[in-house]
Coordinates of N, CA, C and O and ligand atoms in Angstrom, one line a residue:
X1 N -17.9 17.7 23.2 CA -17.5 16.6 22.2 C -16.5 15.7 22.8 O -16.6 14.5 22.7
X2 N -15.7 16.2 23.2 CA -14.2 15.4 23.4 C -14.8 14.7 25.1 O -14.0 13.9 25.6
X3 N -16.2 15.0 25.8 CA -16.8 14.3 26.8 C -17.2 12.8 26.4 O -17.0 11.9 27.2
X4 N -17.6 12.6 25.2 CA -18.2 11.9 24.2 C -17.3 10.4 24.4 O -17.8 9.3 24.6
X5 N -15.9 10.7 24.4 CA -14.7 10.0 24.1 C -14.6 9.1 25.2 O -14.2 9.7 26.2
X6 N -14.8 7.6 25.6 CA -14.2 6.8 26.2 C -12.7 6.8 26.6 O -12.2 7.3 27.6
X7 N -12.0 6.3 25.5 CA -10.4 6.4 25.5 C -9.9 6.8 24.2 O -10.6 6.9 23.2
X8 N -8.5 7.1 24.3 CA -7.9 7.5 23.2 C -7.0 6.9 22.9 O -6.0 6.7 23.6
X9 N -7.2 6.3 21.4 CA -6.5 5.0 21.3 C -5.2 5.4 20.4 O -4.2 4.8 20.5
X10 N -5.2 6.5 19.4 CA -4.3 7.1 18.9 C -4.0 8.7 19.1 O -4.6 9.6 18.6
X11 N -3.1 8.8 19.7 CA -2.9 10.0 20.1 C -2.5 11.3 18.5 O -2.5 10.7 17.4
X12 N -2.2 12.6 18.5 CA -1.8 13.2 17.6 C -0.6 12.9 17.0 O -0.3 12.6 15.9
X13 N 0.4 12.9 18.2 CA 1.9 12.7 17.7 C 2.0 11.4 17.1 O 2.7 11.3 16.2
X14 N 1.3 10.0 17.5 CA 1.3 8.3 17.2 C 1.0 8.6 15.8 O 1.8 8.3 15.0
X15 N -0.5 9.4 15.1 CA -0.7 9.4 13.9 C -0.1 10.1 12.7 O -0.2 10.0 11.5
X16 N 0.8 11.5 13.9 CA 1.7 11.9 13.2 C 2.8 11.3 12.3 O 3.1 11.6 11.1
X17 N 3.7 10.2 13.6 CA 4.5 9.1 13.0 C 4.1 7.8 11.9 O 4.8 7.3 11.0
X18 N 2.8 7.6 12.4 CA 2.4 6.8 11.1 C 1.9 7.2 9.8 O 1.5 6.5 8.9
X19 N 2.0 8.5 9.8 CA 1.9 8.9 8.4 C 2.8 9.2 7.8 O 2.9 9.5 6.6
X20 N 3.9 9.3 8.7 CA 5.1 9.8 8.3 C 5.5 8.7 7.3 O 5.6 8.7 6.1
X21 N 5.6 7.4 8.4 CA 6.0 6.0 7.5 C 4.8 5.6 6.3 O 5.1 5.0 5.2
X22 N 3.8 6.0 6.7 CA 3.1 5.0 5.1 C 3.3 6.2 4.1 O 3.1 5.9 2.9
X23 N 3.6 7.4 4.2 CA 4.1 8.6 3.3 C 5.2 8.0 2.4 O 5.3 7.9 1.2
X24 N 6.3 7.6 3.5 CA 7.8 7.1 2.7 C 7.7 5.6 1.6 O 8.5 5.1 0.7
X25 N 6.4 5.1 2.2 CA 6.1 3.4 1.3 C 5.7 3.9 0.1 O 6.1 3.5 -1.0
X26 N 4.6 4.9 0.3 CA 3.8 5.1 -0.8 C 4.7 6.1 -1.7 O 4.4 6.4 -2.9
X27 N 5.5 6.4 -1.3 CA 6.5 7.5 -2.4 C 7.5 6.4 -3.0 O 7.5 6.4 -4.3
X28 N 8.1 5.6 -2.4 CA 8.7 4.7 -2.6 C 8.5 4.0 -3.9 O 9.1 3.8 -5.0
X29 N 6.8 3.6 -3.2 CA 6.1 2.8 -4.4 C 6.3 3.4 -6.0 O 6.7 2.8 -7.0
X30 N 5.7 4.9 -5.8 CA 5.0 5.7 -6.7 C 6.8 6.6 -7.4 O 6.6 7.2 -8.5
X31 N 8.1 6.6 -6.8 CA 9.0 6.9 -7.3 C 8.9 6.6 -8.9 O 8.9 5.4 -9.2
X32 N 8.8 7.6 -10.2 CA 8.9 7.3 -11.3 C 7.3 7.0 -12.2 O 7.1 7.1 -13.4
X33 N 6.4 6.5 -11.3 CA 5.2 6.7 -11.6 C 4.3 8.1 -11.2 O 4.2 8.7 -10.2
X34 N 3.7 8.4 -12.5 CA 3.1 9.5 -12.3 C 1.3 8.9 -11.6 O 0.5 8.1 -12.2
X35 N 1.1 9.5 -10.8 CA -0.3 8.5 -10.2 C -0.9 9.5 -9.3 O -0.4 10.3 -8.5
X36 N -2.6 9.1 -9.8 CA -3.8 9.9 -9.1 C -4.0 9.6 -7.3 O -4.3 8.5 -6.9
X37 N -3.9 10.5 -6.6 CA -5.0 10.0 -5.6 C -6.1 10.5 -5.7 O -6.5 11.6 -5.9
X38 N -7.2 8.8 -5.3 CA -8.1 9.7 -5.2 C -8.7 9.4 -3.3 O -8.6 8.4 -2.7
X39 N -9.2 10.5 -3.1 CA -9.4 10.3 -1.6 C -11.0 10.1 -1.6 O -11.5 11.0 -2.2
X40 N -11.7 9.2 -1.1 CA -12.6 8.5 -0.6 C -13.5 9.6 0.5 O -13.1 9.4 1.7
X41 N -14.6 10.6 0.3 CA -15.4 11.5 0.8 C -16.3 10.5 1.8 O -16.5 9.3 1.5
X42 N -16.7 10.9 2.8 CA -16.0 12.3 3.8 C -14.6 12.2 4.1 O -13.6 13.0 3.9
X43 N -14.6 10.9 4.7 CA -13.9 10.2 6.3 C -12.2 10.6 5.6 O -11.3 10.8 6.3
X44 N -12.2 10.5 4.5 CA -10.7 10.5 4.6 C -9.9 11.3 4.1 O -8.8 11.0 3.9
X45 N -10.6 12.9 3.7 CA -10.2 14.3 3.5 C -9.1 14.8 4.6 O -8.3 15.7 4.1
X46 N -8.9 14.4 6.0 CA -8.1 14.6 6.8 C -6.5 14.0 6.6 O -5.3 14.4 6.6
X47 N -7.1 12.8 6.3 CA -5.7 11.9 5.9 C -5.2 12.0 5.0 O -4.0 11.9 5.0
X48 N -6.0 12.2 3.6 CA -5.6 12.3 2.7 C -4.7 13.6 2.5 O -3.7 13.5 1.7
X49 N -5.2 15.3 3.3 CA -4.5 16.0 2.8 C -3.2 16.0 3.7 O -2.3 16.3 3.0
X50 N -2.9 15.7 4.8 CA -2.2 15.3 5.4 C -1.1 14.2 4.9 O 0.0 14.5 5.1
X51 N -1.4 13.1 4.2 CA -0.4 12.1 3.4 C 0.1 12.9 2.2 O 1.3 12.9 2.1
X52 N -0.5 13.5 1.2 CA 0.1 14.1 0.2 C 1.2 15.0 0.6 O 2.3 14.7 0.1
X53 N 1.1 16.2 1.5 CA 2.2 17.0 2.1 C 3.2 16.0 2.2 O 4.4 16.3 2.0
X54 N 2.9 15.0 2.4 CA 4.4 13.9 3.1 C 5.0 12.9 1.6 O 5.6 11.9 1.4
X55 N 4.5 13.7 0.9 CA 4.9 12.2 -0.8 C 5.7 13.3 -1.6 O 5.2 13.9 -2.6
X56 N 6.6 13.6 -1.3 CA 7.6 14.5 -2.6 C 7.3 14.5 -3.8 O 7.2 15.6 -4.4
X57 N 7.1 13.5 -4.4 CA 6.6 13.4 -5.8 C 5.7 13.6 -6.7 O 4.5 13.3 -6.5
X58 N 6.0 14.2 -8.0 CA 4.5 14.0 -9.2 C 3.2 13.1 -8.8 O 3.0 11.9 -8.9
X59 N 2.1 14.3 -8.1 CA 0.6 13.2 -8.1 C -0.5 14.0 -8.4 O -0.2 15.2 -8.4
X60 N -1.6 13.7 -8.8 CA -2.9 14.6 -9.1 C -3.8 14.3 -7.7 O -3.5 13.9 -6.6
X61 N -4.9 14.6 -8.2 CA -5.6 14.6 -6.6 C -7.4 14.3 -7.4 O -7.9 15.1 -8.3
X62 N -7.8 13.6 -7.2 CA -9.5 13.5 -7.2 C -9.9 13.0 -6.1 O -9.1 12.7 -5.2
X63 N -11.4 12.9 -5.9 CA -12.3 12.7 -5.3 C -13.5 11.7 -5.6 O -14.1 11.8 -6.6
X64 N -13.9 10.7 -4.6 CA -15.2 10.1 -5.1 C -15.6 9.9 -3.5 O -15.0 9.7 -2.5
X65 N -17.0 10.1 -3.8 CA -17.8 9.7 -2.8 C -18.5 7.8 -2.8 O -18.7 7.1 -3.7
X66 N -18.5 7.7 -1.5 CA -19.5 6.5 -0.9 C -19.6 6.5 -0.5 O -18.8 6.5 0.4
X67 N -21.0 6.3 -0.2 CA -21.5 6.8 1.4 C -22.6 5.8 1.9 O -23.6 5.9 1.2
X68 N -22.7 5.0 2.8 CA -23.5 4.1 2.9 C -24.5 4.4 3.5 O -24.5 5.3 4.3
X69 N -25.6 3.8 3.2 CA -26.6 4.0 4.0 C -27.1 4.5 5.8 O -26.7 3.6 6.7
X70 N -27.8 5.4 6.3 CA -28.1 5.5 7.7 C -27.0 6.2 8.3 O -26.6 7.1 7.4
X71 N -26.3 6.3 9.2 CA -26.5 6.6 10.2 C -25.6 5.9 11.5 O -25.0 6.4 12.5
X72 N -25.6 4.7 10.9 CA -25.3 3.4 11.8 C -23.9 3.3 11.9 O -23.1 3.9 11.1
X73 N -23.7 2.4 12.9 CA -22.0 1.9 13.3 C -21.4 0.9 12.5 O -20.4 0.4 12.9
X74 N -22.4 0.3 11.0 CA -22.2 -0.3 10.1 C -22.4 -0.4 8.9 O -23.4 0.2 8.6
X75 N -21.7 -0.8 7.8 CA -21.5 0.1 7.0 C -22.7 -0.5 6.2 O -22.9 -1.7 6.6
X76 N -23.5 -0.2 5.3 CA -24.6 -0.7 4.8 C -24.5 -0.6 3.3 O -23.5 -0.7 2.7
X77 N -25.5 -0.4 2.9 CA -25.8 0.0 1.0 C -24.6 1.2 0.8 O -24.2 2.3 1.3
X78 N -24.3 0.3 -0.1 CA -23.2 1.9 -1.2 C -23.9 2.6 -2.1 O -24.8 2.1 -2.8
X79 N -23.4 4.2 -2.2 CA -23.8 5.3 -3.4 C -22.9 5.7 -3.5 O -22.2 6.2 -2.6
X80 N -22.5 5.4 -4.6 CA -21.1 6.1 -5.7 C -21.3 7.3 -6.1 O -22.4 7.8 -6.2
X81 N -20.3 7.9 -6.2 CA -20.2 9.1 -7.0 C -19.1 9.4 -7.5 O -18.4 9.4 -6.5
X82 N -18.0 9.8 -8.8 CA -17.1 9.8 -9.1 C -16.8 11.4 -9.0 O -17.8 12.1 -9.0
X83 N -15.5 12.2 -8.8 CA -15.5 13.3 -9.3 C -14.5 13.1 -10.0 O -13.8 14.2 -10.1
X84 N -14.2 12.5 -10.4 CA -12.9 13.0 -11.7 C -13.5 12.6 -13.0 O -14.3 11.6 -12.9
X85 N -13.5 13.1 -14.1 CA -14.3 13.2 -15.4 C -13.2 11.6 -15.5 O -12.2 11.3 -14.9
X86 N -14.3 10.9 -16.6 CA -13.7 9.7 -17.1 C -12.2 9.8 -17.8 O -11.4 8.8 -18.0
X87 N -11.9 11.1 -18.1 CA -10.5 11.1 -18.5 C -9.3 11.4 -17.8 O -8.2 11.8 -18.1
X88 N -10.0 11.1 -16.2 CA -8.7 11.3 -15.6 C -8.6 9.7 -14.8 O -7.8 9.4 -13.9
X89 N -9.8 9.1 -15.3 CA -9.5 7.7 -14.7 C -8.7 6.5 -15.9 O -7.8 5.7 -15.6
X90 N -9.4 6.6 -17.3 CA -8.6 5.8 -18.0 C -7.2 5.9 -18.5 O -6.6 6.8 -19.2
X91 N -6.7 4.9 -18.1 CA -5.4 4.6 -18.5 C -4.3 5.1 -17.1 O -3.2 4.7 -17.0
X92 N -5.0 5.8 -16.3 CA -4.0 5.9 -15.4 C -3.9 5.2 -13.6 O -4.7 4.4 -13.2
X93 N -3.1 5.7 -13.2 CA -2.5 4.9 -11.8 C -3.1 5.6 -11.0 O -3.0 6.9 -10.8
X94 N -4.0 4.4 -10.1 CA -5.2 5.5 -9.2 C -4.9 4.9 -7.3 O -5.1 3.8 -6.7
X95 N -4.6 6.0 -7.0 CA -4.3 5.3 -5.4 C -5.5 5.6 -4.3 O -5.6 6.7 -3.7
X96 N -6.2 4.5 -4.1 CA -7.6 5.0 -3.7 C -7.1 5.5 -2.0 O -6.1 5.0 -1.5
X97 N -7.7 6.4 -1.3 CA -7.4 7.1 0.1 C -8.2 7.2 1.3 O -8.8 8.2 1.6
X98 N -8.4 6.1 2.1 CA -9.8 5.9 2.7 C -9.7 6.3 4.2 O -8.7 6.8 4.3
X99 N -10.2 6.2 5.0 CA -10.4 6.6 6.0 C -9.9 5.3 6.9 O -9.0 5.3 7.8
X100 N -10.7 4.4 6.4 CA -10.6 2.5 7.6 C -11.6 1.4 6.3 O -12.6 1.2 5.7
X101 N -10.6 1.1 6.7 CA -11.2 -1.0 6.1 C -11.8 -1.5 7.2 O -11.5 -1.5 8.4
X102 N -12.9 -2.0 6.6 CA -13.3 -2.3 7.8 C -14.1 -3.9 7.3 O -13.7 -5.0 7.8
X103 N -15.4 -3.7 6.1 CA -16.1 -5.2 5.7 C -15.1 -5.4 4.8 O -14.7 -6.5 4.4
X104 N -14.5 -3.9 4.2 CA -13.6 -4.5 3.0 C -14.5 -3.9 1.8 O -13.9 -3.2 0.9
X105 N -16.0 -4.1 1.7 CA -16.8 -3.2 0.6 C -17.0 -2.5 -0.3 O -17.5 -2.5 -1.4
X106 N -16.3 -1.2 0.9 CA -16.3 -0.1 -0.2 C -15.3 0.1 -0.6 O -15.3 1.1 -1.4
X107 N -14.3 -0.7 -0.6 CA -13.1 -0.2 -1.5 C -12.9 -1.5 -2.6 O -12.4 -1.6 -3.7
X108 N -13.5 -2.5 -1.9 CA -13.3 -3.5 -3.3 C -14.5 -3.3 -4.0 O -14.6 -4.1 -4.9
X109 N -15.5 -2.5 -3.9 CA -16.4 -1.8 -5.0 C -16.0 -1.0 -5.7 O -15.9 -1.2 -6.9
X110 N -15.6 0.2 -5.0 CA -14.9 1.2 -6.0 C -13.6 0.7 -6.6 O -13.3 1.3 -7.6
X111 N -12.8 0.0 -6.2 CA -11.6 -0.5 -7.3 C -12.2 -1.4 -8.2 O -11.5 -1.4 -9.3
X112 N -13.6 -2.4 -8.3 CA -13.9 -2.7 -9.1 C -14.7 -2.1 -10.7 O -14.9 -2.5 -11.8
X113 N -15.0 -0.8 -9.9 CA -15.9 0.0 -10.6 C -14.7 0.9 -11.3 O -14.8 0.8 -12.6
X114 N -13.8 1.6 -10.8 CA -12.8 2.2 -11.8 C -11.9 1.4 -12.2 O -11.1 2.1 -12.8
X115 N -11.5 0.0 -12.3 CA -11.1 -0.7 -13.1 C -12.0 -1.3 -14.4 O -11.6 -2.0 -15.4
X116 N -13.1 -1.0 -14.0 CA -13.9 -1.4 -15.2 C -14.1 -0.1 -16.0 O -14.7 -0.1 -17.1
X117 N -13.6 1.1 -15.6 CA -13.9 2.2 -16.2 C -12.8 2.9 -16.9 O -12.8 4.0 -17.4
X118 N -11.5 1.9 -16.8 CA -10.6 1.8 -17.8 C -9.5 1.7 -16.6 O -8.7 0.9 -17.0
X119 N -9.2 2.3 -15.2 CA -8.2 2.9 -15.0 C -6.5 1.4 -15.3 O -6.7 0.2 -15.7
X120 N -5.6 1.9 -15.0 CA -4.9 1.2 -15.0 C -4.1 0.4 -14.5 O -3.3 -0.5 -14.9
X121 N -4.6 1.0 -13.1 CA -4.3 -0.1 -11.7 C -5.0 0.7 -10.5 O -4.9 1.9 -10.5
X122 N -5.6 0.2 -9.8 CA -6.0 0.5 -8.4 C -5.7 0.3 -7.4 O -6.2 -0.8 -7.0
X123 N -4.7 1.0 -6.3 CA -4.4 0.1 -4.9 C -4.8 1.1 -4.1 O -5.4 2.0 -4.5
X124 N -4.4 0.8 -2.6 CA -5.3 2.0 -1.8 C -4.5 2.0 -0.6 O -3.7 1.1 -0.3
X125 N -4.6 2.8 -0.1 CA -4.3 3.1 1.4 C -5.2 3.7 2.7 O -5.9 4.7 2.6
X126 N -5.0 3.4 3.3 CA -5.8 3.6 4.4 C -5.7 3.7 5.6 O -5.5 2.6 6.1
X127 N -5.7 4.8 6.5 CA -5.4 5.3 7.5 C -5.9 4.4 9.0 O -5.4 4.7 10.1
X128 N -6.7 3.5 8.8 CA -7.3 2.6 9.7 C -7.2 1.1 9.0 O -7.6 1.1 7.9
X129 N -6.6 -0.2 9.6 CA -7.1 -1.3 8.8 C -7.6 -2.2 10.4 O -6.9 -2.6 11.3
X130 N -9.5 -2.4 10.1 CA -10.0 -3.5 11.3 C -9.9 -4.8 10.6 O -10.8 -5.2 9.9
X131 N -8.6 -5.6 10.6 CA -8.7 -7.1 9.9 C -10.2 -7.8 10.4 O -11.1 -8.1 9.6
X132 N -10.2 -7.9 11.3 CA -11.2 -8.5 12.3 C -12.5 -8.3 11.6 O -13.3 -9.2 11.8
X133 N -12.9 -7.3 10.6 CA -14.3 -7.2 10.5 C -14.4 -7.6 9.2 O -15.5 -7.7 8.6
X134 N -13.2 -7.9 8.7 CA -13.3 -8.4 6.7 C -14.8 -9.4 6.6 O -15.1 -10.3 7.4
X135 N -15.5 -8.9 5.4 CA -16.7 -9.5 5.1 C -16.4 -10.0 3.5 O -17.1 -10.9 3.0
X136 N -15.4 -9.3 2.6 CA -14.9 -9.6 1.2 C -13.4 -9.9 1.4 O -12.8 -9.6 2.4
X137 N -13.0 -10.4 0.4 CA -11.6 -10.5 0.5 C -10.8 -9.2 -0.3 O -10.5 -9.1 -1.5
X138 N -10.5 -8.3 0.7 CA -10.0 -7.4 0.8 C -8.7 -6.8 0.9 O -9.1 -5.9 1.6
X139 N -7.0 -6.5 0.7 CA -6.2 -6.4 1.4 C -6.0 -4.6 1.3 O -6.4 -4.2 0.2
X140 N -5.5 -3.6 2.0 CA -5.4 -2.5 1.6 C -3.4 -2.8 1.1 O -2.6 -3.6 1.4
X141 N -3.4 -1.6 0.1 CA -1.5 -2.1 -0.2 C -0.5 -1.1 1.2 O 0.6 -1.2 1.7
X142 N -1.3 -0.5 1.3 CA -0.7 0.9 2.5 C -1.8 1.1 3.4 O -3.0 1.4 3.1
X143 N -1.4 0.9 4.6 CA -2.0 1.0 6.0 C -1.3 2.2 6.6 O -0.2 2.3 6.1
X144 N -1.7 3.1 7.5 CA -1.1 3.6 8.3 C -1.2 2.6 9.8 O -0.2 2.1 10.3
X145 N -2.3 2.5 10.1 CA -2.5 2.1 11.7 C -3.6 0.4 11.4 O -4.5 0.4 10.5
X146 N -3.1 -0.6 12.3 CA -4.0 -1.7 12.2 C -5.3 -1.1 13.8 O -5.1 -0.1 14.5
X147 N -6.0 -1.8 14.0 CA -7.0 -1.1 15.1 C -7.9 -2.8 15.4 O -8.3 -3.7 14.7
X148 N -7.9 -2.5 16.8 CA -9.1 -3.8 17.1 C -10.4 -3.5 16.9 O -10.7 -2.3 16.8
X149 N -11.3 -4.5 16.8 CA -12.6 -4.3 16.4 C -13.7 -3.5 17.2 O -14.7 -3.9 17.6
X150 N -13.4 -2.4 17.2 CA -14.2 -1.2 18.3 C -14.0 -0.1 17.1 O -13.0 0.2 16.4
X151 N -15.7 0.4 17.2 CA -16.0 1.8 16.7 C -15.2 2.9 17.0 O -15.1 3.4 18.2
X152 N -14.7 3.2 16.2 CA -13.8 4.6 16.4 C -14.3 5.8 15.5 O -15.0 5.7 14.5
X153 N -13.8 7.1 16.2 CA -14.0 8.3 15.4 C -12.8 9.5 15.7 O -12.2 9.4 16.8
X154 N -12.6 10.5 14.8 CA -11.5 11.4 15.0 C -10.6 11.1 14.0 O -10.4 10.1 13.5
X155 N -10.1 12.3 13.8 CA -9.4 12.2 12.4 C -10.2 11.5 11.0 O -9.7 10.6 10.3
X156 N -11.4 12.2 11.0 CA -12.2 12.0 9.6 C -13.1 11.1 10.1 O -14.2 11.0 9.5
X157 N -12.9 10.0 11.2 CA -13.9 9.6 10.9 C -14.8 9.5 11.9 O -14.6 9.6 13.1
X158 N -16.1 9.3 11.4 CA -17.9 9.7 12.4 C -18.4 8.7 12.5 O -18.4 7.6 12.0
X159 N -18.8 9.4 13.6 CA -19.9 8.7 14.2 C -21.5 9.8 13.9 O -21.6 10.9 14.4
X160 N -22.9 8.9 12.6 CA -23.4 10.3 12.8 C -23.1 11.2 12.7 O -23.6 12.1 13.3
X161 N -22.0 11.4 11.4 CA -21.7 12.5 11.3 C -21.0 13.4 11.7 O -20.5 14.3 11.0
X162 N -20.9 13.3 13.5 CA -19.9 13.7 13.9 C -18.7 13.5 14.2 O -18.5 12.3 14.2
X163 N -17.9 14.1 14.5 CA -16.4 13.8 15.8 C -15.1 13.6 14.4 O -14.0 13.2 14.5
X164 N -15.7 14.0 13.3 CA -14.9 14.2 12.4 C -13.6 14.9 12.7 O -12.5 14.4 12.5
X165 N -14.0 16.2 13.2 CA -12.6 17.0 13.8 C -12.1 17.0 14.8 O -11.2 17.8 15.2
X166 N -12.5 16.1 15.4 CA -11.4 15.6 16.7 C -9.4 15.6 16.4 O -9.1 15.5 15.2
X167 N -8.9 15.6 16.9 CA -7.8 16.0 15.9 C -7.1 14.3 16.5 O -5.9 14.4 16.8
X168 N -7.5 13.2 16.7 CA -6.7 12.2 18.0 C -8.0 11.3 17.4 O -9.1 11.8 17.1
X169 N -7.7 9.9 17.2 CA -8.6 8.6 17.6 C -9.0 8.1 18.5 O -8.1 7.7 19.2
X170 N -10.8 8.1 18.9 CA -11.0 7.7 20.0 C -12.1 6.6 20.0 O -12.9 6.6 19.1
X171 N -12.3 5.6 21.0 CA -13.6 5.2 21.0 C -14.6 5.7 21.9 O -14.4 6.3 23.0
X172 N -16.1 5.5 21.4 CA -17.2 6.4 22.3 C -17.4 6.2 23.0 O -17.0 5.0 23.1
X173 N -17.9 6.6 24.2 CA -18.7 6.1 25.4 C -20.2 5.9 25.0 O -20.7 6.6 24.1
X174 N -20.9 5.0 25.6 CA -21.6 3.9 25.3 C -22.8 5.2 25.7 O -23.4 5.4 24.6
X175 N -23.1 5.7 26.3 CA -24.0 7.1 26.0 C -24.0 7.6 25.1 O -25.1 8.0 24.8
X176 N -23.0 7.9 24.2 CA -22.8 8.7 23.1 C -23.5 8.5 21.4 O -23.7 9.2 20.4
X177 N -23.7 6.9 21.9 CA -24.7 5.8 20.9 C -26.3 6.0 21.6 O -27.2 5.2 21.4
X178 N -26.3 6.5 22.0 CA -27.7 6.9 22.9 C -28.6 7.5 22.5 O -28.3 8.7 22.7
X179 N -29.8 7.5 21.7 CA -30.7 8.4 21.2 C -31.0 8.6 19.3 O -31.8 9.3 18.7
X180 N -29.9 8.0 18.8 CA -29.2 7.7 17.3 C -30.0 6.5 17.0 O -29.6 5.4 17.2
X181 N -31.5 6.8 16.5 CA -32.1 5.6 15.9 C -32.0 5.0 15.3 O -32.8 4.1 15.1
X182 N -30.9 5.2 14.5 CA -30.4 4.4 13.0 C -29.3 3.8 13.7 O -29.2 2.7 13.1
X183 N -28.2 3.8 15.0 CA -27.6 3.4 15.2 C -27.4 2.3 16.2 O -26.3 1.9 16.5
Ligands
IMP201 P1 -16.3 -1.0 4.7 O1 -16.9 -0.9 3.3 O2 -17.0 -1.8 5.6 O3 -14.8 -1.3 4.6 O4 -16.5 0.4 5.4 C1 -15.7 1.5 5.3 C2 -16.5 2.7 5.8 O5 -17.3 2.4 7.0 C3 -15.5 3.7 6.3 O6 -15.1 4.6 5.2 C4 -16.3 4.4 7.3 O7 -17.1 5.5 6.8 C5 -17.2 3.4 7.9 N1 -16.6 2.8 9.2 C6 -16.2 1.6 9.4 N2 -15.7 1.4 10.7 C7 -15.8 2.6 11.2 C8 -15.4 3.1 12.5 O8 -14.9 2.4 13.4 N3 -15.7 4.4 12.8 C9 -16.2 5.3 11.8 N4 -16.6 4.8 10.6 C10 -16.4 3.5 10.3
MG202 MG1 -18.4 7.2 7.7

């Protein structure tokens, strides 16, 4: 797997320190507010459980999936899925947990969809932000790392499903897109 890897663009200890700091924003933020995360399935189960260890404070925890269509190095059609019962979304402070921004899509879908579903505020954070690829007008409120416009995987996020557990951010080697017909 780790053959797979071109270069490594975020090392362990680099992502270490940047979660450290968007941990202290987002506590900062959330001091005195009681507020949900919810983490964004697959890609950002890594980050997310990793950022909570680092927030001192009163938070709950849910889950929603979206998952786009194929396969591909692009993000395509969305399918929703919520897991928190509707009564843990209305009325309260929901801090969406994503993996990477990238068209901007899936998170200004899903904040539009749980704000229409009562909640009471939605902002988000995100362990990757590609400005470069915005297709909606998007901003994340907490970034850990900004990233140039190259496919990356490791630390939650795939390629195909894989290279999720790489424990470091890397980009692929151009073989590694080799044989992935959706890709
Ligand atoms: P968006 O809706 O275009 O912002 O896409 C966000 C989703 O696309 C992420 O949650 C990832 O699943 C996927 N994605 C976008 N860029 C990358 C990347 O460089 N590596 C792995 N997945 C990516
Ligand atoms: Mg993905």
């Amino acid at each position: 797997m780790h053959d797979d890897i071109e270069e490594i663009l975020l090392t362990e200890q680099q992502i270490t320190a940047g979660i450290d700091a968007v941990a202290k924003q987002v506590t900062d933020a959330y001091r005195g507010v009681e507020f949900t995360v919810v983490s964004v399935l697959k890609g950002s189960c890594i980050f997310a459980s990793d950022l909570i260890r680092r927030i001192p404070v009163p938070l709950e925890l849910a889950f929603v999936s979206a998952s786009s269509y194929g396969d591909g190095t692009t993000s395509g059609d969305l399918e929703m899925n919520f897991f928190p019962a509707e009564g843990e979304i209305r009325g309260k402070h929901l801090l969406l947990v994503d993996d990477i921004l990238d068209t901007g899509k899936t998170l200004s879908r899903l904040k539009a969809e749980l704000t229409k579903r009562g909640a009471a505020q939605v902002k988000s954070c995100v362990f990757l932000d590609k400005p470069a690829r915005r297709a909606v007008e998007y901003n994340a409120d907490f970034r850990a790392f900004e990233v140039d416009d190259l496919f990356v995987v490791g630390y939650g996020l795939d390629f195909a499903g894989r290279y999720r557990n790489l424990p470091f951010v890397g980009s692929l080697k151009k073989e590694a897109y080799a044989g992935v017909v959706d890709g």
